[in-house]
Coordinates of C-alpha atoms and ligand atoms in Angstrom, one line a residue:
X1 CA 31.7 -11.2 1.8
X2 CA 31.4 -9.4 -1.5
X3 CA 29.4 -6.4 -1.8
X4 CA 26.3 -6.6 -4.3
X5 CA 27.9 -4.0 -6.9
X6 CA 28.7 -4.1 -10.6
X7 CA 32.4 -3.9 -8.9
X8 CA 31.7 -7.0 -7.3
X9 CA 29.9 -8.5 -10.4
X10 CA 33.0 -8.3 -12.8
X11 CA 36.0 -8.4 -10.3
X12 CA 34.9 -11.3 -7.8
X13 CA 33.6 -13.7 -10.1
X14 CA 29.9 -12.2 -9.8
X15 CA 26.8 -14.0 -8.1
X16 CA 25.6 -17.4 -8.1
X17 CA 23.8 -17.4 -11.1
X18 CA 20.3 -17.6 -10.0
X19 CA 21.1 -14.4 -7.6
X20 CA 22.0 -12.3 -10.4
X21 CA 20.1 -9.4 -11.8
X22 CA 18.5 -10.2 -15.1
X23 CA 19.6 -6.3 -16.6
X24 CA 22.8 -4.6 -15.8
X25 CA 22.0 -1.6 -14.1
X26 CA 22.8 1.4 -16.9
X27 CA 22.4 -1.1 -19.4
X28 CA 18.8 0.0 -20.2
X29 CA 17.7 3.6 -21.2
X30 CA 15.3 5.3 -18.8
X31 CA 11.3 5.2 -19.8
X32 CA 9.6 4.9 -16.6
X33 CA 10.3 8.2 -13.6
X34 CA 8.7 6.4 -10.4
X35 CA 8.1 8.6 -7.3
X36 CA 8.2 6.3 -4.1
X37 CA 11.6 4.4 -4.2
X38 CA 10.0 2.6 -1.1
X39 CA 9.9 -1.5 -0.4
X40 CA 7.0 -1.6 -2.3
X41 CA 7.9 -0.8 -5.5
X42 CA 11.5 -2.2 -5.6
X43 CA 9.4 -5.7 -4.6
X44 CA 6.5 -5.4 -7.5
X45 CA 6.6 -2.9 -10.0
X46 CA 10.8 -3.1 -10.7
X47 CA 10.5 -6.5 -10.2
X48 CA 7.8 -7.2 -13.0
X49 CA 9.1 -4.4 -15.1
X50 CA 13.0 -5.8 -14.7
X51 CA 11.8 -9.1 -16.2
X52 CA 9.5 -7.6 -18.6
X53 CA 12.5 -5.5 -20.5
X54 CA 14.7 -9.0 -19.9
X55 CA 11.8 -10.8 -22.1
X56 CA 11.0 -8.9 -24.6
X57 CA 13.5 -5.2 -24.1
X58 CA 12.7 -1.9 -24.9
X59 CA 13.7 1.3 -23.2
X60 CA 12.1 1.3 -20.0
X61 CA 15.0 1.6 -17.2
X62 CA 13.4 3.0 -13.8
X63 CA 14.2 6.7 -12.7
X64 CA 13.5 6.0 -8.9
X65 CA 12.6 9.5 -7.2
X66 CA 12.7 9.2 -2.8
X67 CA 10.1 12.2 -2.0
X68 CA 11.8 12.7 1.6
X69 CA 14.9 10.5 2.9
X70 CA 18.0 10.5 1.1
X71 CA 19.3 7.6 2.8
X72 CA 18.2 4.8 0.7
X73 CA 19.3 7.0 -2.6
X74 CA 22.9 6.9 -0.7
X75 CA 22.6 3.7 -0.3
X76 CA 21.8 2.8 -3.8
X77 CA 24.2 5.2 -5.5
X78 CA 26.9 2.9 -3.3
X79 CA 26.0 -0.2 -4.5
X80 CA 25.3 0.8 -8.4
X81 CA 21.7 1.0 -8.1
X82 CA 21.7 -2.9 -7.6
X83 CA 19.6 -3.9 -4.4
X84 CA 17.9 -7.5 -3.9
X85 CA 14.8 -8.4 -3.2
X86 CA 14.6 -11.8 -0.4
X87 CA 11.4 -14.2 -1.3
X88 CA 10.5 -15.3 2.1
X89 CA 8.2 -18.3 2.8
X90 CA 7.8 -21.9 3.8
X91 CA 9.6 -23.3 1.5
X92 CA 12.9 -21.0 2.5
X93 CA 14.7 -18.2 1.4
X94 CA 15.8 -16.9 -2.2
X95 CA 17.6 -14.0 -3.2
X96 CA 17.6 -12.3 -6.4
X97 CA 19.8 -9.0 -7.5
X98 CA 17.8 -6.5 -9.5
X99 CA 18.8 -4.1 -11.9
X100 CA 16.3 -2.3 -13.4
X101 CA 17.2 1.4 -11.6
X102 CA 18.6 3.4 -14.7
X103 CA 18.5 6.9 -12.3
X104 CA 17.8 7.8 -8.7
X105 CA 16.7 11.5 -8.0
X106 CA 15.6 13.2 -4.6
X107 CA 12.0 14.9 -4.8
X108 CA 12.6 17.7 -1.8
X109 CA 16.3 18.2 -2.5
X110 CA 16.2 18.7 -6.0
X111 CA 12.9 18.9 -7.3
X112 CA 13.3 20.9 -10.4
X113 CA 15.2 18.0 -11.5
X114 CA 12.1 15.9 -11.1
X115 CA 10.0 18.0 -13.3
X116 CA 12.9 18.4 -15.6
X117 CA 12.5 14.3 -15.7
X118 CA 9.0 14.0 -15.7
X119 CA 9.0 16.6 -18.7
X120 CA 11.5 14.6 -20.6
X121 CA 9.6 13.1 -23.9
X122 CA 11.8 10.1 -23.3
X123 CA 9.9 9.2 -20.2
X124 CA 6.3 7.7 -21.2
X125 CA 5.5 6.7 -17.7
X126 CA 5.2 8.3 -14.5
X127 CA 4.1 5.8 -11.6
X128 CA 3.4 6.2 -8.0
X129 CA 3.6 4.7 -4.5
X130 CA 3.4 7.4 -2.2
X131 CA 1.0 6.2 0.0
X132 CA -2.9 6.8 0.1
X133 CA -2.1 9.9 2.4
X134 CA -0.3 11.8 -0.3
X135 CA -2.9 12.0 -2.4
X136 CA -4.3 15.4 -1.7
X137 CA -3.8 19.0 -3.0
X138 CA -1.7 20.8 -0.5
X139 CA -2.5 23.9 1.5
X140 CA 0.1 25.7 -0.5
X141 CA 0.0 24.1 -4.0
X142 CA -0.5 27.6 -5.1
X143 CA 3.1 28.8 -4.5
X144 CA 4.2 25.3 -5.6
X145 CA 3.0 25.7 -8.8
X146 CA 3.4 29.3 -9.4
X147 CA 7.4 28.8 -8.8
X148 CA 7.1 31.0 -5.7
X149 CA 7.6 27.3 -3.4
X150 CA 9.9 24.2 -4.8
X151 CA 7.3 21.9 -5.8
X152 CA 7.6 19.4 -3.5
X153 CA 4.3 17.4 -3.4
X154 CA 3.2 14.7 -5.9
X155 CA 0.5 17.6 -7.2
X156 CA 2.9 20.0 -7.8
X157 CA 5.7 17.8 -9.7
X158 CA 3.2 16.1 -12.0
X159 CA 1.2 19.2 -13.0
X160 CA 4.8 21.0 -13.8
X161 CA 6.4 18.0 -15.3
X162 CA 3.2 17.7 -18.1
X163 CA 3.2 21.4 -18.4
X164 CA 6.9 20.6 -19.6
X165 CA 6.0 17.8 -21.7
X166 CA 5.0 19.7 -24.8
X167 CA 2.8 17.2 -26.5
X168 CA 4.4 14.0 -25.8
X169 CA 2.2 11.3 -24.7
X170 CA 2.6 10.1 -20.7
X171 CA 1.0 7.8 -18.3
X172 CA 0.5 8.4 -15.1
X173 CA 0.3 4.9 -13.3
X174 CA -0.9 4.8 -9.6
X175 CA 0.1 1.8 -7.6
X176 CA -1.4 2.7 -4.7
X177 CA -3.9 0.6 -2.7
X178 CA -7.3 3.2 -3.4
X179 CA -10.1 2.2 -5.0
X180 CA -10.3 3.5 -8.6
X181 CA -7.1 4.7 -8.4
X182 CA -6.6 5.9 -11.9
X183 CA -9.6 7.9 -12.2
X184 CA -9.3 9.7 -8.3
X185 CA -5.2 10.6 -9.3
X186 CA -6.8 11.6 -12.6
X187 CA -9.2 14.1 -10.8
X188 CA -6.7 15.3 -8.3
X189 CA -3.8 16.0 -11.1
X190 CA -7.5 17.6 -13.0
X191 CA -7.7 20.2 -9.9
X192 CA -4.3 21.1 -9.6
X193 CA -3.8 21.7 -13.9
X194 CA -7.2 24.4 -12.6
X195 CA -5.1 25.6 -10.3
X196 CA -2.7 26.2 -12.6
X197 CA -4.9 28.2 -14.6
X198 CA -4.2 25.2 -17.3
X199 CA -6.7 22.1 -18.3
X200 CA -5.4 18.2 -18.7
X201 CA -4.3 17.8 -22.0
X202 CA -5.8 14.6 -23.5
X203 CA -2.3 12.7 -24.2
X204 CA -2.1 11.7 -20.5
X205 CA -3.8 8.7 -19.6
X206 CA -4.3 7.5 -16.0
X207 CA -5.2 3.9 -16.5
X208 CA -6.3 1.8 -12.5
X209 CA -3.8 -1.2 -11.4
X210 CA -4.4 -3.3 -8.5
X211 CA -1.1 -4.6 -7.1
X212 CA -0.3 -7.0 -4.6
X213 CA 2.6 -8.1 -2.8
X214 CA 2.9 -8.2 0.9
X215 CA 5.9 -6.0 1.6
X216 CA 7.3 -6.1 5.5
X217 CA 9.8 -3.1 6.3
X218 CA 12.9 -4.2 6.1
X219 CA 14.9 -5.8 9.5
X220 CA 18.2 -6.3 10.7
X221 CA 17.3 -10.2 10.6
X222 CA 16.6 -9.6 7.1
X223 CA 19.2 -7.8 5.8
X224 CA 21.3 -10.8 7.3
X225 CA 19.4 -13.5 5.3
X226 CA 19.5 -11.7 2.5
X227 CA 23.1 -11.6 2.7
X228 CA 23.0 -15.5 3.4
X229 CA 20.9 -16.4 0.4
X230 CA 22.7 -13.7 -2.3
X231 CA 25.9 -14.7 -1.5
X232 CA 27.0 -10.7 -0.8
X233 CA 26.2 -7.9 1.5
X234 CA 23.1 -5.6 0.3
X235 CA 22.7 -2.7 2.7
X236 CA 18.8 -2.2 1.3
X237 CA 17.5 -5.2 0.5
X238 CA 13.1 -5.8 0.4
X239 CA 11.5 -8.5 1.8
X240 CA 8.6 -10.2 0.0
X241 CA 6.4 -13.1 0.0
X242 CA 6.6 -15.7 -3.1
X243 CA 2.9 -14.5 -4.4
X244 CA 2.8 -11.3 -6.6
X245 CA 0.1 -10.1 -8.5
X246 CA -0.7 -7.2 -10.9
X247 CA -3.8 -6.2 -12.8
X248 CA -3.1 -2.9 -15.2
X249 CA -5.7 -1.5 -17.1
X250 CA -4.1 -1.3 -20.6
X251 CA -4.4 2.2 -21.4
X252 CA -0.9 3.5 -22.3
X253 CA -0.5 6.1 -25.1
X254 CA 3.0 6.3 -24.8
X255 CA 3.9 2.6 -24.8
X256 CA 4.7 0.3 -22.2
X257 CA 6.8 -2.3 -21.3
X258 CA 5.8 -5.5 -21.7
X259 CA 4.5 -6.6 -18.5
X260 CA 2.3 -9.7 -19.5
X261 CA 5.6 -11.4 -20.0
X262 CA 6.6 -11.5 -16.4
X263 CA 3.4 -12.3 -14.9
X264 CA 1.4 -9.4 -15.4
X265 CA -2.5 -8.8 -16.2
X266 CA -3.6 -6.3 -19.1
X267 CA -7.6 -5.8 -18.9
X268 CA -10.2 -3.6 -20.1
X269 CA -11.5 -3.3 -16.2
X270 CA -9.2 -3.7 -13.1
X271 CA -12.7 -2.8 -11.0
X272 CA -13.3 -6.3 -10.2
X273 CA -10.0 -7.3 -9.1
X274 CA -9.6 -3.9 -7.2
X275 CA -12.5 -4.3 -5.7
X276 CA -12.3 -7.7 -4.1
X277 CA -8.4 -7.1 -3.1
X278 CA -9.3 -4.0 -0.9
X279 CA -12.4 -5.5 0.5
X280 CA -11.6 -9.2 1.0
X281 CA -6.9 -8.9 1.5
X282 CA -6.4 -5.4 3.0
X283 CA -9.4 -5.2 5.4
X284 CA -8.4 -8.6 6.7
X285 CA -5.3 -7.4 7.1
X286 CA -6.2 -4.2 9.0
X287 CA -8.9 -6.6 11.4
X288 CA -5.5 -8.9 12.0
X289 CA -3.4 -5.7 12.4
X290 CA -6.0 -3.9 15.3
X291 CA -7.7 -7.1 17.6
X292 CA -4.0 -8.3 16.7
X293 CA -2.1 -5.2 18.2
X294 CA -4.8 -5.0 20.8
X295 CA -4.0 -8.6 22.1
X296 CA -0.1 -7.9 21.8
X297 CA 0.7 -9.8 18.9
X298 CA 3.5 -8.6 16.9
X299 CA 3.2 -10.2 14.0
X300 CA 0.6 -10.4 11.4
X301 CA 1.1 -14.3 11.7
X302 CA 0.7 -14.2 15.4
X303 CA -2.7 -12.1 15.0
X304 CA -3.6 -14.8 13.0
X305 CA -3.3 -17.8 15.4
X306 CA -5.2 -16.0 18.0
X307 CA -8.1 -18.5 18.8
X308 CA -11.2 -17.9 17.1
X309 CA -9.6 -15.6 14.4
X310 CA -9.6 -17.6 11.4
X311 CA -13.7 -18.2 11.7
X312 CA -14.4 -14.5 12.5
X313 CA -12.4 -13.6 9.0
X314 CA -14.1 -16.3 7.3
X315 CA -17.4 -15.0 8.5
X316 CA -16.6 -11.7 7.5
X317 CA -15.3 -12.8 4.4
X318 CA -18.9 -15.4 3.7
X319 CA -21.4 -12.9 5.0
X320 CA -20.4 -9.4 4.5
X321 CA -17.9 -9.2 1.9
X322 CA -18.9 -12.1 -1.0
X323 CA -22.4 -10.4 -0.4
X324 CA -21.4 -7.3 -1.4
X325 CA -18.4 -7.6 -4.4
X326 CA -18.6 -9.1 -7.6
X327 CA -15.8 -11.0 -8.4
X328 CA -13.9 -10.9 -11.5
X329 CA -14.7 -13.8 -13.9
X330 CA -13.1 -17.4 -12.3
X331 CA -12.4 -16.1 -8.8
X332 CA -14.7 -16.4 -5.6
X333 CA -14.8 -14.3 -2.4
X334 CA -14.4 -17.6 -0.1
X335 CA -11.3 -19.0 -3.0
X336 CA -9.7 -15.8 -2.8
X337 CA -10.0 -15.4 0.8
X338 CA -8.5 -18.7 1.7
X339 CA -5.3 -17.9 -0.4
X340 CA -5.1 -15.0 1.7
X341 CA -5.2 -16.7 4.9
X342 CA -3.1 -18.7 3.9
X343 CA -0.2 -15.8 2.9
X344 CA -1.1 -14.1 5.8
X345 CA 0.3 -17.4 7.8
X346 CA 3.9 -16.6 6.5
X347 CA 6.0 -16.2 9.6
X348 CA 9.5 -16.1 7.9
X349 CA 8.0 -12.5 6.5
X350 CA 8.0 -11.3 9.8
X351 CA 5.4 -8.4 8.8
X352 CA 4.4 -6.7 11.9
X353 CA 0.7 -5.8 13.1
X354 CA 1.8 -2.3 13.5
X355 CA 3.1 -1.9 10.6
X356 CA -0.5 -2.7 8.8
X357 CA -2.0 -0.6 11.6
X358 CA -0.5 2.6 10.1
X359 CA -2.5 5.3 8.6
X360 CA -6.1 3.9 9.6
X361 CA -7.7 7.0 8.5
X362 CA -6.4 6.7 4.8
X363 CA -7.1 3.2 4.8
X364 CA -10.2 1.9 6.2
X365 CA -12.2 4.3 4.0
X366 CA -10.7 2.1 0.7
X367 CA -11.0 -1.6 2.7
X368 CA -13.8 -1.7 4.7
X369 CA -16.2 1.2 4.6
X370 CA -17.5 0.5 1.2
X371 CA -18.2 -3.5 2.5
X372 CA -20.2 -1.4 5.3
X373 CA -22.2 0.8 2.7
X374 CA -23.2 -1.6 0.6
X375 CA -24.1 -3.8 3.1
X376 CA -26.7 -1.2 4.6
X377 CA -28.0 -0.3 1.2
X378 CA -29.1 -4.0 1.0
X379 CA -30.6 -3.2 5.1
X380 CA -28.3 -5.8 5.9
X381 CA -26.4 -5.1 9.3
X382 CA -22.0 -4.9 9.1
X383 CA -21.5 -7.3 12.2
X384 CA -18.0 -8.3 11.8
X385 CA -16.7 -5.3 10.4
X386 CA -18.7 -3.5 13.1
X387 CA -16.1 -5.5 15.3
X388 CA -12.8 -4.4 13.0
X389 CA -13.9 -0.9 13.3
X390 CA -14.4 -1.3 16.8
X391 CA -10.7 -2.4 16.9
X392 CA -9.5 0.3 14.9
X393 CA -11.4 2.6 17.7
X394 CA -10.0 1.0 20.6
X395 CA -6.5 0.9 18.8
X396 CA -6.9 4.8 18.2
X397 CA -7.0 5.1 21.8
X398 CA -3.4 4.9 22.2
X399 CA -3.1 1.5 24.6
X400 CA -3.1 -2.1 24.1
X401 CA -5.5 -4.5 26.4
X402 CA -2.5 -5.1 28.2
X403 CA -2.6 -1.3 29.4
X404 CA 1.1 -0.6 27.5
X405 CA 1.0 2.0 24.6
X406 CA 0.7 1.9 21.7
X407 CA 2.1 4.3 19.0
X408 CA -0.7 5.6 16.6
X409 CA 0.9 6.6 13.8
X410 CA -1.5 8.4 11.3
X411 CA -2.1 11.7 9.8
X412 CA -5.1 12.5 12.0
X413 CA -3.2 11.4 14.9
X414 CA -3.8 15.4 16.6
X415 CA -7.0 15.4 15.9
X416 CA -8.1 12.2 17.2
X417 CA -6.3 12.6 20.5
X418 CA -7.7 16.2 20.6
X419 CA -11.5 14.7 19.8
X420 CA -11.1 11.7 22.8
X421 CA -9.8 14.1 25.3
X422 CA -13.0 15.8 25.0
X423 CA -15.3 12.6 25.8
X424 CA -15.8 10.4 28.3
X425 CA -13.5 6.8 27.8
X426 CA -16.6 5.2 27.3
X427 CA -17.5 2.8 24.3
X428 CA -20.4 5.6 23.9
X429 CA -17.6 8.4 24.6
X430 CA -15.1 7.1 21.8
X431 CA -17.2 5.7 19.4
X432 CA -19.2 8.9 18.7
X433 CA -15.9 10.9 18.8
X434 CA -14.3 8.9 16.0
X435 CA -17.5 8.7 14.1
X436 CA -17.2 12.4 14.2
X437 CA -13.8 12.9 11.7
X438 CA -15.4 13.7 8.9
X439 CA -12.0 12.7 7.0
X440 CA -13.1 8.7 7.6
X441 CA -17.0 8.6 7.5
X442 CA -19.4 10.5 5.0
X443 CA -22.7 11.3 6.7
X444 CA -24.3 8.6 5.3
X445 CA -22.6 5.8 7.8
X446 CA -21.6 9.0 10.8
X447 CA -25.6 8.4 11.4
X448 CA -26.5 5.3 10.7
X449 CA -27.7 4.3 13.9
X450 CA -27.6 0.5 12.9
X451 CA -23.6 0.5 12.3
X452 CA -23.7 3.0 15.1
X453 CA -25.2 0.1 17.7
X454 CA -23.1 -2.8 16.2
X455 CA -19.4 -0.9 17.2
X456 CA -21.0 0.3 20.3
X457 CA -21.9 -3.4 21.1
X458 CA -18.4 -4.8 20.0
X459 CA -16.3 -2.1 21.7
X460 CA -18.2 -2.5 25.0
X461 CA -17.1 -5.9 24.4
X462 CA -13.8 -5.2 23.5
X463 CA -13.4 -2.9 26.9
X464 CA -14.8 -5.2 28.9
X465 CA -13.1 -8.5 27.7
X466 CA -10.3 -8.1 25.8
X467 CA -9.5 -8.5 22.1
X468 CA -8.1 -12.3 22.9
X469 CA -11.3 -13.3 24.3
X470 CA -13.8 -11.3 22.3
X471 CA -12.4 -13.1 19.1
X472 CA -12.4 -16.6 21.1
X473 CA -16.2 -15.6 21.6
X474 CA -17.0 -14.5 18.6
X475 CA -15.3 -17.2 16.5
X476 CA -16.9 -20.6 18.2
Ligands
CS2_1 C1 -1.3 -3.8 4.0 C2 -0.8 -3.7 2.6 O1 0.1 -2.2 5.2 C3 -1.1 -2.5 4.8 O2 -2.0 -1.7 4.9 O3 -2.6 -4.2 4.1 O4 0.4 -3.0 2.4 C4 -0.7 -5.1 1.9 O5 0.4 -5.8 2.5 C5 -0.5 -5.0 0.5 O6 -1.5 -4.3 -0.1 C6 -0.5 -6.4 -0.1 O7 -0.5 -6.3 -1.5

């Protein structure tokens, strides 16, 4: 089989038609430097802006920056910077080439070729998917921005790249699943400029997006079916589900591409849409991801078939979360959550609980806790996300019901093992442990005796039963 390159394109005839990529890669000038070359962005943001540039052109090519591994930049450079994206649902798979990457670059090799990008006038966008974890300062941004350290973190390369920039105007896009994302990145980049001993200059905006596509890591099983439906071998293909969606504030002083032709959303206010995707997709994603990993369930699918399941999110979803958002104009908590049952049932993804189950600590803070906050400033109590955070506790623990372990995977890993060796394995024991990181829960919920009694009550449950049969309980 042919090998998706621009080699392949011209000397073997090319792709079936509706596999090929709708730019050539090289064909379109650079605009846009995106840090995160991860599945994510190669699924949503090249995808939307590959189709955008097709539609209606302009210069906006994709620098892709990797931040640690150089193995997909390898990759990438082998094949031409082409690499496909496989649709996976119901209805089959499809396989399309895309060639939006105009540059690839590696952050901790060379990253004084990153600012020298970012600081390039030709480049009006920077945007991001790093990960909720890598938005901090780091202990030694000092160095970092001084010159005395490579500036390896996000910080650090975006404070030096505008420093660069002279006056030319630049976004600074955030694709990241936080709530208020362009205003928090905004006050982070804000505290590293004072670092600096230098101030924001006004010409960089940081407008908020909302993005969603689910986006498994990438298998063996699908690297073969995305050879199948593309007609030629792609060492890094991504893996997504039909539905995509993006919401982008429209605050863009250098110019943008134009995204509303492929699909996209432009709004005054992404709050709404933010707002209800974190509180009513990704925390029912992380509830399916812990009682899921708990019971053994490997994928996000099989969480999701688990008897009683489907009422305890609907509950949640009812009572705790429409009670607490405000939709955007034509949408409704219960609409909104049905679609996402419904996407959550796609089993040719193949998205694995423990993949979701990643980085709790970053996470829950965004999806769940301010569902729980709200829901205590009304004196309401947070039943069913007392029982997902209950999950996430009994998940931190290390073991499945079944007794196996399980990997935790999370930035506070250390210290949460170090804090539950120091209690009793109690539901009492963990519970007040974990409500002790003060990186997860501001005082205001650490002592709230209220949520405080509902986890106790669902853990003891959880210990005593099992996640399979708490749900069953909970759901009739
Ligand atoms: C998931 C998200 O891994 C996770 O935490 O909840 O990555 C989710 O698949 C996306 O936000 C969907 O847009």
């Amino acid at each position: 089989m042919a090998v998706i390159s621009r080699l392949a394109l011209s000397s073997l005839g090319g792709l079936p038609i509706a596999s090929r990529p709708l730019v050539q890669p090289g064909e379109v000038r650079p605009g846009i430097v995106h840090l995160g070359l991860g599945a994510f962005h190669r699924a949503h943001q090249a995808v939307y802006t590959e189709s955008a540039v097709a539609a209606s052109g302009g210069d906006w090519g994709i620098a892709g920056v990797a931040p640690r591994s150089r193995e997909i930049l390898d990759r990438l450079r082998e094949q031409d910077r082409l690499y496909s994206v496989l649709t996976a649902g119901p209805s089959g798979d499809r396989a399309r080439a895309v060639g939006i990457l105009s540059g690839l670059a590696h952050a901790a090799g060379d990253p004084y070729g990153v600012v020298a990008a970012i600081a390039d006038p030709g480049i009006r966008i920077v945007s991001l998917t790093v990960t909720e974890k890598a938005y901090r300062l780091p202990a030694d941004l000092l160095p970092q921005l001084t010159g005395d350290a490579p500036p390896v973190s996000v910080p650090a390369l975006l404070v030096r790249g505008i420093l660069g920039r002279r006056g030319a105007p630049l976004t600074v896009l955030c694709c990241d699943n936080l709530q208020g994302n362009g205003p928090r990145v905004r006050a982070l980049i804000a505290r590293a400029m004072e670092a600096a001993g230098a101030e924001l200059p006004d010409d960089v905006a940081f407008p908020s997006t909302m993005v969603d596509r689910i986006v498994p890591a990438t298998s063996a099983d699908h690297r073969r079916r995305a050879a199948a439906a593309l007609g030629a071998d792609d060492a890094v293909p991504v893996v997504a589900e039909p539905f995509s969606q993006w919401v982008i504030e429209d605050d863009f002083p250098g110019g943008r591409p134009d995204w509303a032709a492929a699909g996209a959303i432009l709004t005054g206010d992404v709050t709404p849409w933010e707002t209800l995707k974190l509180r009513a997709l990704n925390a029912v994603h992380s509830a399916l991801a812990y009682l899921g990993a708990l019971a053994g369930r490997e994928l996000i699918a099989d969480a999701l078939e688990m008897p009683g399941m489907t009422t305890v999110l609907q509950r949640f979803l009812a009572d705790e979360v429409a009670l607490t958002v405000t939709p955007p104009p034509g949408a409704t908590v219960t609409g909104y959550g049905a679609t996402v049952l419904t996407r959550f049932a796609n089993r040719e993804l193949g998205h694995r609980t423990l993949q979701v189950a990643m980085d709790g600590t970053q996470k829950l803070p965004h999806r769940l806790l301010g569902t729980i906050q709200d829901l205590r400033d009304r004196g309401g109590t947070p039943c069913w996300a007392g029982l997902f955070l209950a999950a996430w506790m009994r998940f931190a623990r290390g073991y499945a019901d079944s007794g196996t372990t399980i990997p935790l995977d999370d930035p506070s890993a250390s210290r949460i093992r170090e804090s539950l060796s120091a209690v009793p394995d109690t539901p009492n024991g963990v519970t007040s442990a974990l409500f002790a990181l003060t990186e997860v829960f501001p005082p205001s919920l650490a002592g709230d005796d209220v949520l405080r009694r509902e986890v106790v009550r669902w853990y003891a449950e959880l210990d005593r039963h099992g996640a399979e049969a708490t749900t069953r309980e909970a759901g009739r």
